[in-house]
CSV table of C-alpha atoms and ligand atoms in Angstrom, one decimal:
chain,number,residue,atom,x,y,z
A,28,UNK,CA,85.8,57.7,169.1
A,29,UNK,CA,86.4,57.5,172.9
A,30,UNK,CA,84.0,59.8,175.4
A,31,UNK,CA,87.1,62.1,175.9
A,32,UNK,CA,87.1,65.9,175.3
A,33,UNK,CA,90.2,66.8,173.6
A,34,UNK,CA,89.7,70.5,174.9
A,35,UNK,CA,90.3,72.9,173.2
A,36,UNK,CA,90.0,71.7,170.1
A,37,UNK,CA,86.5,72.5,169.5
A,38,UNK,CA,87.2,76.1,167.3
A,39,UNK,CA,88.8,72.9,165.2
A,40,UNK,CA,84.5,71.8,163.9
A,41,UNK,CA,84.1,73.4,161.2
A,42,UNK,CA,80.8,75.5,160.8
A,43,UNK,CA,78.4,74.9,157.9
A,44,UNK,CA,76.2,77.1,156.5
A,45,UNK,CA,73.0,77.8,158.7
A,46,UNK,CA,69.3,76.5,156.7
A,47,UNK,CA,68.4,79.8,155.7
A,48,UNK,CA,66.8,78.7,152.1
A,49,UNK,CA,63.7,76.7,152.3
A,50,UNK,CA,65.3,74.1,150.3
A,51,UNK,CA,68.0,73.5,152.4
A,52,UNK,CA,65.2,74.0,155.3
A,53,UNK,CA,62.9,70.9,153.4
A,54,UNK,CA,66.2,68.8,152.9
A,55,UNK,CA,67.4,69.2,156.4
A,56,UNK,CA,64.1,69.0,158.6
A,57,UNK,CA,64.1,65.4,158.6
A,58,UNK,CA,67.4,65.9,160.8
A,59,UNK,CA,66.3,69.1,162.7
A,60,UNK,CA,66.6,68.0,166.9
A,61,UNK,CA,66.1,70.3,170.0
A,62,UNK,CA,69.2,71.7,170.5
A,63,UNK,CA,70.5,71.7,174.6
A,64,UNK,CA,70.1,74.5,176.3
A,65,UNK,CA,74.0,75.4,177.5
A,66,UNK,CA,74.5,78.5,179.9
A,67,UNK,CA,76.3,78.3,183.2
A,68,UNK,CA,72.9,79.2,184.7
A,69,UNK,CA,72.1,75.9,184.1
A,70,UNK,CA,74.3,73.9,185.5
A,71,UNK,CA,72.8,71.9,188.7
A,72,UNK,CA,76.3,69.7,190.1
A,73,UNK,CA,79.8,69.3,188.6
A,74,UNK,CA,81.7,66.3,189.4
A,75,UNK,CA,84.8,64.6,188.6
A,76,UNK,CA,85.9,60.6,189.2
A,77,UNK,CA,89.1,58.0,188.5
A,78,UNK,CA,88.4,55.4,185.7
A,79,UNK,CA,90.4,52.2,187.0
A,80,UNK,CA,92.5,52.6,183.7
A,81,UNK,CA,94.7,49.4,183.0
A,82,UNK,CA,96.8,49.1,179.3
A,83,UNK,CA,96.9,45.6,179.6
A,84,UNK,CA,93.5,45.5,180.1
A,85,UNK,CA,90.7,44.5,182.6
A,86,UNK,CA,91.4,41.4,185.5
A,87,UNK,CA,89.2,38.6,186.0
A,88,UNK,CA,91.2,36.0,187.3
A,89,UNK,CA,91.3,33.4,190.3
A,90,UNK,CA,94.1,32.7,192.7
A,91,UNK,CA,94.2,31.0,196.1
A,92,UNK,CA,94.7,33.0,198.8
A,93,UNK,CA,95.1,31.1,202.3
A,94,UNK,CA,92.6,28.7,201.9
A,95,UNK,CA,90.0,30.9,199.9
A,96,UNK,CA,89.5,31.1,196.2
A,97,UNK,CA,90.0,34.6,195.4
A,98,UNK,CA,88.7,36.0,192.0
A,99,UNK,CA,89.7,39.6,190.9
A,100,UNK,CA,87.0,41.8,188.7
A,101,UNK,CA,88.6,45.1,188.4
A,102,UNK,CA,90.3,47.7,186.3
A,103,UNK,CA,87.6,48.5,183.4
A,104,UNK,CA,88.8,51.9,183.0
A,105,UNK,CA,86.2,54.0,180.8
A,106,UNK,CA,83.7,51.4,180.3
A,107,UNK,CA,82.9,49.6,183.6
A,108,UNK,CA,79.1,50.2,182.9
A,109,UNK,CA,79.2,48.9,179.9
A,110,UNK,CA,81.7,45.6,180.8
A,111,UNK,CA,79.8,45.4,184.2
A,112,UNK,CA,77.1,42.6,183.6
A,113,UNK,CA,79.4,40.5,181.4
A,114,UNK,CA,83.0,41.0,183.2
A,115,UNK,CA,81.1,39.4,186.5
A,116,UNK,CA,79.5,36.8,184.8
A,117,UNK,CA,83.2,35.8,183.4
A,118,UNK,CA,83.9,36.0,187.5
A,119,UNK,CA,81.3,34.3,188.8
A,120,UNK,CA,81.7,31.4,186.3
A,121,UNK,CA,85.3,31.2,187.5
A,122,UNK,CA,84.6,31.5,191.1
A,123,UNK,CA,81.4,29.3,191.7
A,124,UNK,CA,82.4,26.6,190.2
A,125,UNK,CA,82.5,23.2,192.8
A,126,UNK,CA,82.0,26.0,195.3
A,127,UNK,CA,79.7,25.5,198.4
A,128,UNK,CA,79.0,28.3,201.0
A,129,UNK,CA,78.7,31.9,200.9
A,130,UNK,CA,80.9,34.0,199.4
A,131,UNK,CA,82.1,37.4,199.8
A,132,UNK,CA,82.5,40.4,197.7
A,133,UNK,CA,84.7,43.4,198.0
A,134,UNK,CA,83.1,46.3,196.8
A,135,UNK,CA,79.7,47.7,196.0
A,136,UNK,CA,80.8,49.7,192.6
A,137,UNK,CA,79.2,48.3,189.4
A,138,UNK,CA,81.3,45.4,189.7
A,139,UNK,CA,80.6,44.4,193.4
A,140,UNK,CA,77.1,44.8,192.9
A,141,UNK,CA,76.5,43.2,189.6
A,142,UNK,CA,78.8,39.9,190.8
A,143,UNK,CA,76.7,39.5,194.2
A,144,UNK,CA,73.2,39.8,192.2
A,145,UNK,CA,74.5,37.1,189.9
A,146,UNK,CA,76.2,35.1,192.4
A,147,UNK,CA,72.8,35.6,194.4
A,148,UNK,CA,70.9,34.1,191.5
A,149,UNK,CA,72.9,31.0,190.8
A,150,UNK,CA,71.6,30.2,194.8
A,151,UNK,CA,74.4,31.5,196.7
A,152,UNK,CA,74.4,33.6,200.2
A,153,UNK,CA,76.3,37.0,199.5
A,154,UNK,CA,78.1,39.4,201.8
A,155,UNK,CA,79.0,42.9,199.7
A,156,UNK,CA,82.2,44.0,202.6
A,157,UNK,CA,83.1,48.1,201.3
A,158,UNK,CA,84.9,50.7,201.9
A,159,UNK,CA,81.9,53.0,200.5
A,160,UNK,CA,78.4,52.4,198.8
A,161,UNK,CA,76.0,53.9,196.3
A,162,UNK,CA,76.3,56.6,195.7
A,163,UNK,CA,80.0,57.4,197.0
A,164,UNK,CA,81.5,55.2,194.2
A,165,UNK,CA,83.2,55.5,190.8
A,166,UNK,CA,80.2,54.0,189.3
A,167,UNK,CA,77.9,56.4,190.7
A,168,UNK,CA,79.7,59.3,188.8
A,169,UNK,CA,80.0,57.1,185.3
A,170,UNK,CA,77.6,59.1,182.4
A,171,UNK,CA,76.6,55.3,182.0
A,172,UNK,CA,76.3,55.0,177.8
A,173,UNK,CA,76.7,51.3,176.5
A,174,UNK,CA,80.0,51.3,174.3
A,175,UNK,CA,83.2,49.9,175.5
A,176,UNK,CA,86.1,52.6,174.7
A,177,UNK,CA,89.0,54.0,176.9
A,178,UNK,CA,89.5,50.6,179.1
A,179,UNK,CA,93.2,49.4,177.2
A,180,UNK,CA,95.5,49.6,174.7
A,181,UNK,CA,95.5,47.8,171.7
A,182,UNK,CA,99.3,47.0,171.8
A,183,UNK,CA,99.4,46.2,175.5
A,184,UNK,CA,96.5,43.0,175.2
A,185,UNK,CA,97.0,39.1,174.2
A,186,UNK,CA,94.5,37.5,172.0
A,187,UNK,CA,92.9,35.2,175.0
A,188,UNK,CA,92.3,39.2,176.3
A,189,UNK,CA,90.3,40.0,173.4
A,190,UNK,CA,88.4,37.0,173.3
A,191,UNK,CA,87.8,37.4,177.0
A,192,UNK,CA,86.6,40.9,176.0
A,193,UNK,CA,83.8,39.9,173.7
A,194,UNK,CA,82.1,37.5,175.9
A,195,UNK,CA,81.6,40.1,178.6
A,196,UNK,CA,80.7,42.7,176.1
A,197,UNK,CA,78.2,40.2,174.4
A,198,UNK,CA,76.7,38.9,178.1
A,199,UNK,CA,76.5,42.6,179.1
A,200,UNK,CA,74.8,43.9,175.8
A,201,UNK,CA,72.3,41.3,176.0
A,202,UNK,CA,71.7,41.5,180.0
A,203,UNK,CA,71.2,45.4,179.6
A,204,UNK,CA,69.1,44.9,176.8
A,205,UNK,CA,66.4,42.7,178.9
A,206,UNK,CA,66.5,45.9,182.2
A,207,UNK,CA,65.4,48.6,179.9
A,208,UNK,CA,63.1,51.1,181.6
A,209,UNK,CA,62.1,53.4,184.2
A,210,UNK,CA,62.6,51.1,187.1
A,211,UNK,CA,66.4,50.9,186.1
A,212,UNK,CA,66.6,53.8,184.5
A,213,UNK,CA,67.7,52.5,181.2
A,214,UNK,CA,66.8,53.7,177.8
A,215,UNK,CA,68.0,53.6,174.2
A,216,UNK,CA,69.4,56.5,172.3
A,217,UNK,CA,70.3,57.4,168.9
A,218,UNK,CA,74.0,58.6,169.3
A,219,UNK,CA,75.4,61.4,166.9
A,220,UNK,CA,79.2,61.2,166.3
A,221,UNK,CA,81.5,63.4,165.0
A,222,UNK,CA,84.0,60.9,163.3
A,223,UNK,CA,86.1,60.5,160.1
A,224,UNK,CA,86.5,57.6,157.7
A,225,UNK,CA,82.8,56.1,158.2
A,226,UNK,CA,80.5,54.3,160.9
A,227,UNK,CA,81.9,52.0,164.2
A,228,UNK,CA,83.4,49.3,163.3
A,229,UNK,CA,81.1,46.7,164.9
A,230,UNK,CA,82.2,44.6,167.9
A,231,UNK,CA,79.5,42.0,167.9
A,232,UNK,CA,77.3,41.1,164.9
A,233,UNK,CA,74.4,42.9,166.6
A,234,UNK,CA,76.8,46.2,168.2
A,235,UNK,CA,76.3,48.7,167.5
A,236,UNK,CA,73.1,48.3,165.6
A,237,UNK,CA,71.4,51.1,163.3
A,238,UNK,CA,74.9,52.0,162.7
A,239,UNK,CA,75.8,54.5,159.5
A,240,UNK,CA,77.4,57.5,158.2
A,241,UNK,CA,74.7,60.0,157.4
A,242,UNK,CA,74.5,63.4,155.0
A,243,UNK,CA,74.4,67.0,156.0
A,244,UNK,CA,70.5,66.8,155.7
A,245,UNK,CA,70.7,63.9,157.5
A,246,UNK,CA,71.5,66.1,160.9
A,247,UNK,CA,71.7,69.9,162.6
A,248,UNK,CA,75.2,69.2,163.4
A,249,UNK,CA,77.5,72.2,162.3
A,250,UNK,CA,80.1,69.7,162.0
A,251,UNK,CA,81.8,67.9,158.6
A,252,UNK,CA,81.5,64.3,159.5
A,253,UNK,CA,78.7,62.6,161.0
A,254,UNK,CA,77.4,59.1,161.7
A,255,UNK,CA,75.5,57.8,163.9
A,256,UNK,CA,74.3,54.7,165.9
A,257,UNK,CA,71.9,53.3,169.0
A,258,UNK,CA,72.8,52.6,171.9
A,259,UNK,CA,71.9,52.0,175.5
A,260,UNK,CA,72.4,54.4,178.1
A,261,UNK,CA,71.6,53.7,182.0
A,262,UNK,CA,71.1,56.6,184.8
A,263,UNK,CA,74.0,55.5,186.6
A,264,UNK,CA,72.7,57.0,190.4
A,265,UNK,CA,69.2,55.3,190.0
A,266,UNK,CA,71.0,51.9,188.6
A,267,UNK,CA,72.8,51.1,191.4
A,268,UNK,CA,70.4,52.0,193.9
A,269,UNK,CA,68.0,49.6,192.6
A,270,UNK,CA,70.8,46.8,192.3
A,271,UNK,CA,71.5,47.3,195.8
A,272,UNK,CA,67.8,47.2,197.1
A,273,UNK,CA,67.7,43.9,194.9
A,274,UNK,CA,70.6,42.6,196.2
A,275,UNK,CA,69.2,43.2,199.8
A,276,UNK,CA,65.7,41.6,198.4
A,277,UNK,CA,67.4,38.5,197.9
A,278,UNK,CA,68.7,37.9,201.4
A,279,UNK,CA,72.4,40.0,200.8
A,280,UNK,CA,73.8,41.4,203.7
A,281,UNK,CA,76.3,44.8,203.1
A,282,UNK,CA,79.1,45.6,205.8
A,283,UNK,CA,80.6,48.9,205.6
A,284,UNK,CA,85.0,47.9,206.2
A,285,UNK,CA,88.0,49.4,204.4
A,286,UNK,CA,90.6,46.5,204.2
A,287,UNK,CA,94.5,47.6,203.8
A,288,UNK,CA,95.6,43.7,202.9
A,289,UNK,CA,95.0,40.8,201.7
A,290,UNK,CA,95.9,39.4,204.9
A,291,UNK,CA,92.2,41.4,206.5
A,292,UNK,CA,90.7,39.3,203.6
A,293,UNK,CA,92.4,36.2,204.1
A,294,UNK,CA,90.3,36.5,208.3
A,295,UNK,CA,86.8,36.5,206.4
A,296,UNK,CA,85.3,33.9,207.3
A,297,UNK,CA,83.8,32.9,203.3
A,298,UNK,CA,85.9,30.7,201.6
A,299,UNK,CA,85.4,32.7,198.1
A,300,UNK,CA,86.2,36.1,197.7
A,301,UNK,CA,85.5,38.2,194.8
A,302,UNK,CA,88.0,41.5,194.4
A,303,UNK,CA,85.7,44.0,193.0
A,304,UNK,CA,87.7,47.6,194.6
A,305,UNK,CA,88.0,49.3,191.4
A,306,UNK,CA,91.0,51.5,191.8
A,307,UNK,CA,91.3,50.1,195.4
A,308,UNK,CA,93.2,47.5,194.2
A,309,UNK,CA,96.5,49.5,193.3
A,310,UNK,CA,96.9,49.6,197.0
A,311,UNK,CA,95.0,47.0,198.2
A,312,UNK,CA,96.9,43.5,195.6
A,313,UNK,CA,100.1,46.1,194.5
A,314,UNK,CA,98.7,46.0,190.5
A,315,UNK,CA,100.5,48.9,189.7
A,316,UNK,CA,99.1,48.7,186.0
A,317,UNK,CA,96.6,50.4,187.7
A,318,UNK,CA,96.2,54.2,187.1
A,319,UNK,CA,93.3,56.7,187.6
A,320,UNK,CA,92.1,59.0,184.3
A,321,UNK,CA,90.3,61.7,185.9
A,322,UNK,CA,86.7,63.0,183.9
A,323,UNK,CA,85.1,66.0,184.6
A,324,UNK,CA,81.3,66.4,184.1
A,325,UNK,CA,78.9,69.3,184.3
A,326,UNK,CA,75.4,68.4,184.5
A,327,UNK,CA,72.7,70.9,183.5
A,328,UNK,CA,68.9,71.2,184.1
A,329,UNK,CA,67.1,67.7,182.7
A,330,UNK,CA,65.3,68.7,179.0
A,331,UNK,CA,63.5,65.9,178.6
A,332,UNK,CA,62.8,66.2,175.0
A,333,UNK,CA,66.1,65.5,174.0
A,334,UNK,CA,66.1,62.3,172.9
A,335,UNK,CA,69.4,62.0,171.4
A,336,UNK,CA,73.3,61.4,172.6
A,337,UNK,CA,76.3,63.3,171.1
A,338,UNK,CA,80.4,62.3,170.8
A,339,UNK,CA,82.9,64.6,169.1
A,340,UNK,CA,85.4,67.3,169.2
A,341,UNK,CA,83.3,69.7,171.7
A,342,UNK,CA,83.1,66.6,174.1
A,343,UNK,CA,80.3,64.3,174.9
A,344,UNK,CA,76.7,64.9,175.8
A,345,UNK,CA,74.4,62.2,177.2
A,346,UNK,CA,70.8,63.3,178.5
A,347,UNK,CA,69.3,62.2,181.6
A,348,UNK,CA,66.5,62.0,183.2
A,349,UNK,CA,68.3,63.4,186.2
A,350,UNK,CA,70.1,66.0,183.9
A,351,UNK,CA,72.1,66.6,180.7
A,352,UNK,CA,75.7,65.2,181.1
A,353,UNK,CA,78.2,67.5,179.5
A,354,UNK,CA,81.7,65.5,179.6
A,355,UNK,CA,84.4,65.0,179.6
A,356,UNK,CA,88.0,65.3,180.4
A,357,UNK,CA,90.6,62.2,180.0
A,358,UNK,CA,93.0,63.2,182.6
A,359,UNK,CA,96.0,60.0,182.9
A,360,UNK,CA,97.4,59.7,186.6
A,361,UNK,CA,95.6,62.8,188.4
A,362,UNK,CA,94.3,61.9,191.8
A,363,UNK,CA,92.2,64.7,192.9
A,364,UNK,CA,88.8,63.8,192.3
A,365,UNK,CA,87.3,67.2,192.5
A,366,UNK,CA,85.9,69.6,189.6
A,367,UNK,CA,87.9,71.7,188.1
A,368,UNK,CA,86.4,75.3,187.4
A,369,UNK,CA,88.9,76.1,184.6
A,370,UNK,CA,87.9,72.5,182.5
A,371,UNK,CA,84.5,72.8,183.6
A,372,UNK,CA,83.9,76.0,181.7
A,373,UNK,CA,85.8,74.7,178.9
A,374,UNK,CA,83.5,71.5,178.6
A,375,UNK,CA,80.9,74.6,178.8
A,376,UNK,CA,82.1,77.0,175.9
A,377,UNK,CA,82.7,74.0,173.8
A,378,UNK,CA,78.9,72.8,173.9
A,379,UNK,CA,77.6,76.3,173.7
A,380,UNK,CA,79.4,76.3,170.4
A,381,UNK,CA,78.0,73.5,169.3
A,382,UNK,CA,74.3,73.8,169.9
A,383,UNK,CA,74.2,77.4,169.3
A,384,UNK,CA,75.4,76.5,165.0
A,385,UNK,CA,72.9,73.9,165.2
A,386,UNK,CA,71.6,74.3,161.4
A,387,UNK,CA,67.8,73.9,162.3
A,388,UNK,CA,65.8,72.9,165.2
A,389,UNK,CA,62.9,70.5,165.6
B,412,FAD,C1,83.5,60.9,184.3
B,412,FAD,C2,83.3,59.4,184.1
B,412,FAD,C3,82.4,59.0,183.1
B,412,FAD,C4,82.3,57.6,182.8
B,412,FAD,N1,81.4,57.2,181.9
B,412,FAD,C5,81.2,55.9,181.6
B,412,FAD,C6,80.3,55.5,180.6
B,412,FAD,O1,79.6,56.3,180.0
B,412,FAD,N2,80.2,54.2,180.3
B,412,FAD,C7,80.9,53.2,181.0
B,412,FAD,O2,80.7,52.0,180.7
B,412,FAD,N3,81.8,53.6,182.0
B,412,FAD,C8,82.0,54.9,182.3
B,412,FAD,N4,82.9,55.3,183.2
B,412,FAD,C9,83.7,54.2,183.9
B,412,FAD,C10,83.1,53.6,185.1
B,412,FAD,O3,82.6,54.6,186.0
B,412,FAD,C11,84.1,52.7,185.8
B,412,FAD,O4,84.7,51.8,184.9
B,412,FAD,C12,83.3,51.8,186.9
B,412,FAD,O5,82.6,52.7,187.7
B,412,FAD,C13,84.3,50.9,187.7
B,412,FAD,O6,83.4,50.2,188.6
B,412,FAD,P1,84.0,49.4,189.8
B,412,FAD,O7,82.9,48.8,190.5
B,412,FAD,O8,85.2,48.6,189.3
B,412,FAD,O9,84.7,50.6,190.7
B,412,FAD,P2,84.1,51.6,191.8
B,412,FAD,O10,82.8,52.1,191.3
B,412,FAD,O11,85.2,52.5,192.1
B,412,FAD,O12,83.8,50.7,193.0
B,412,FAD,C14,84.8,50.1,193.8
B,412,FAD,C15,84.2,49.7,195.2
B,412,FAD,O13,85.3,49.1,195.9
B,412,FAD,C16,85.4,49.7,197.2
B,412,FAD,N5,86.7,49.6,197.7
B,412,FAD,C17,87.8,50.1,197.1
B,412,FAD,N6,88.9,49.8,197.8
B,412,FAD,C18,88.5,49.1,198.9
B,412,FAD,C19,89.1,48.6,200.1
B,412,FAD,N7,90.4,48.7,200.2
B,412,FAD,N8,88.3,48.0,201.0
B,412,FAD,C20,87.0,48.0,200.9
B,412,FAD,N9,86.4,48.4,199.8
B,412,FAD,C21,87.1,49.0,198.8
B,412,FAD,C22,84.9,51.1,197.0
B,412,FAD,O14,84.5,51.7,198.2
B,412,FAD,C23,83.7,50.9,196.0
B,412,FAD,O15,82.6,50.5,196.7
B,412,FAD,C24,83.0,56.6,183.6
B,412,FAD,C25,83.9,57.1,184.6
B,412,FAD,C26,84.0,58.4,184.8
B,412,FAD,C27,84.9,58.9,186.0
């Protein structure tokens, strides 16, 4: 199930009837959780960002450029939180290899940040050279659950793709796995989705984990098909904050520039370069596989005691500590990365929906 809202589908979950005997109220309290509280008066920021969508899939890849070696690390669509860790190990691998001297990196999204810290601790100077930083990014805006979906199409992607795939999901998975906590802001969730024809089909032998189709006293859901799994899910704003302070721990400098081509990268004066611009690179390196999917979020007031994450035909909630995320929209090829009002109070009406047939509460 990708985190998109198909909107206006949500009159299509189909209401069960509400625990009004006490033995449906025994059977189903073992699956009774706090519903979330959804009313327009409780919304504290809406906000809307471009996923670096690419069918054929996401770039890491070296080339020579002048006399530099310049590896890309973009175009992770949907899941560039999740791919983050493992898609800049795959680049760092590829780019420090026989290299000596600093290096640069071109961005300070997920992708710029995570490549410097790793670059930084395999003993190498870094200079992060951006157009804009934390938290003016696509990365800032991401609702930041672990599970790789919306980032390419099946049809489009070569096997040495896939393969390429798995290692940075499995470097990632683990990497997150060893940051959990309130200094990251990284937690693990039980994640209720809304799905037909039975539980994820696993990626790695370990992901997703606690992964199963449960029973209507299983869960408050007014919903037909359930299942669930865990997962990981990081507060994106406080994430990259503390990867940047870490990054300027170790002795990594941060230059604020906007380059127009690779000709302005070709002047730096590091001899490795690591392309890490997101969306930037459409423009910046002509990939015109490139294209932005707009999602729309509305964030309410934090409830702290739901400790749970929801996917299905009403949309996507994931709760923070810096508020509930209501998503999301998959909009292909629109540029205008501002709210909506009209989609916003659609993602709204379809949560409201959904909580408000919850079948009991804890
Ligand atoms: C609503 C929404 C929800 C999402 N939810 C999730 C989720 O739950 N889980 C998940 O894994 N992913 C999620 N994503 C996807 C994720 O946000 C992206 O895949 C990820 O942020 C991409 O990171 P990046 O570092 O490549 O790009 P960005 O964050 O866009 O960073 C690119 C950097 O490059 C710089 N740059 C660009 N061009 C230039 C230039 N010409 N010169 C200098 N600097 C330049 C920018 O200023 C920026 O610093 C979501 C995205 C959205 C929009």
């Amino acid at each position: 199930m990708d985190r998109r809202l198909f909107l206006g589908s949500a009159a299509a979950t189909l209401a069960l009837p509400g625990c009004a005997t006490t033995g449906v109220r025994t059977a189903a309290r073992t699956g009774c959780l706090p519903p979330v509280l959804v009313s327009p008066e409780r919304v504290i920021r809406t906000v809307a960002g471009l996923r670096p969508y690419r069918a054929p899939g996401f770039v890491v890849r070296a080339e020579a450029l002048g006399d530099k070696r310049l590896v890309h690390n973009y175009g992770h669509g949907g899941s560039g939180i999740t791919l983050s860790w493992g898609s800049s190990k795959l680049a760092t691998t590829l780019g420090l290899q026989g290299h000596r001297g600093p290096a640069a990196v071109i961005g300070a999204g997920v992708m710029g940040l995570t490549t410097a810290r790793l670059a930084q601790e395999a003993g190498f100077q870094v200079t992060i050279y951006t157009k804009a930083l934390t938290p003016d990014t696509t990365s800032n805006i991401a609702g930041g659950q672990f599970h790789p979906v919306g980032h390419y199409d099946r049809s489009q992607v070569t096997p040495e793709w896939q393969a390429q795939f798995l290692a940075a999901l499995d470097y990632s998975w683990r990497r997150f796995q060893i940051m959990v906590g309130d200094d990251y802001g990284i937690r693990w969730l039980p994640t209720y989705v809304e799905r037909n024809g039975g539980p994820e089909r696993p990626l790695l032998p370990t992901f997703p984990p606690d992964n199963r189709a449960l029973g209507p006293g299983d869960h408050p859901f007014p919903v037909a098909n359930m299942t669930r799994y865990t997962t990981l899910y990081v507060e994106t704003g406080r994430f990259l904050r503390e990867l940047t302070r870490d990054v300027q721990i170790a002795g990594g400098a941060i230059r604020v520039r906007d380059f127009r081509t690779p000709g302005d990268i070709a002047a730096l004066p590091e001899r490795l370069v690591f392309n890490c611009t997101g969306l930037g690179a459409r423009d910046l390196f002509g990939d015109t596989e490139l294209h932005p999917i707009r999602g729309q979020l509305a964030i309410l007031i934090p409830q702290p005691e739901v400790r749970y994450a929801f996917q299905g035909a009403a949309g996507y909630m994931f709760p923070r500590a810096d508020g509930i995320l209501l998503g999301g929209t998959w909009e292909q090829d629109v540029w205008d990365a501002t709210p909506q009002g009209e989609d916003i109070a659609r993602i709204l009406a379809s949560h409201k929906e959904l909580f408000a047939g919850f079948r009991c509460t804890a």
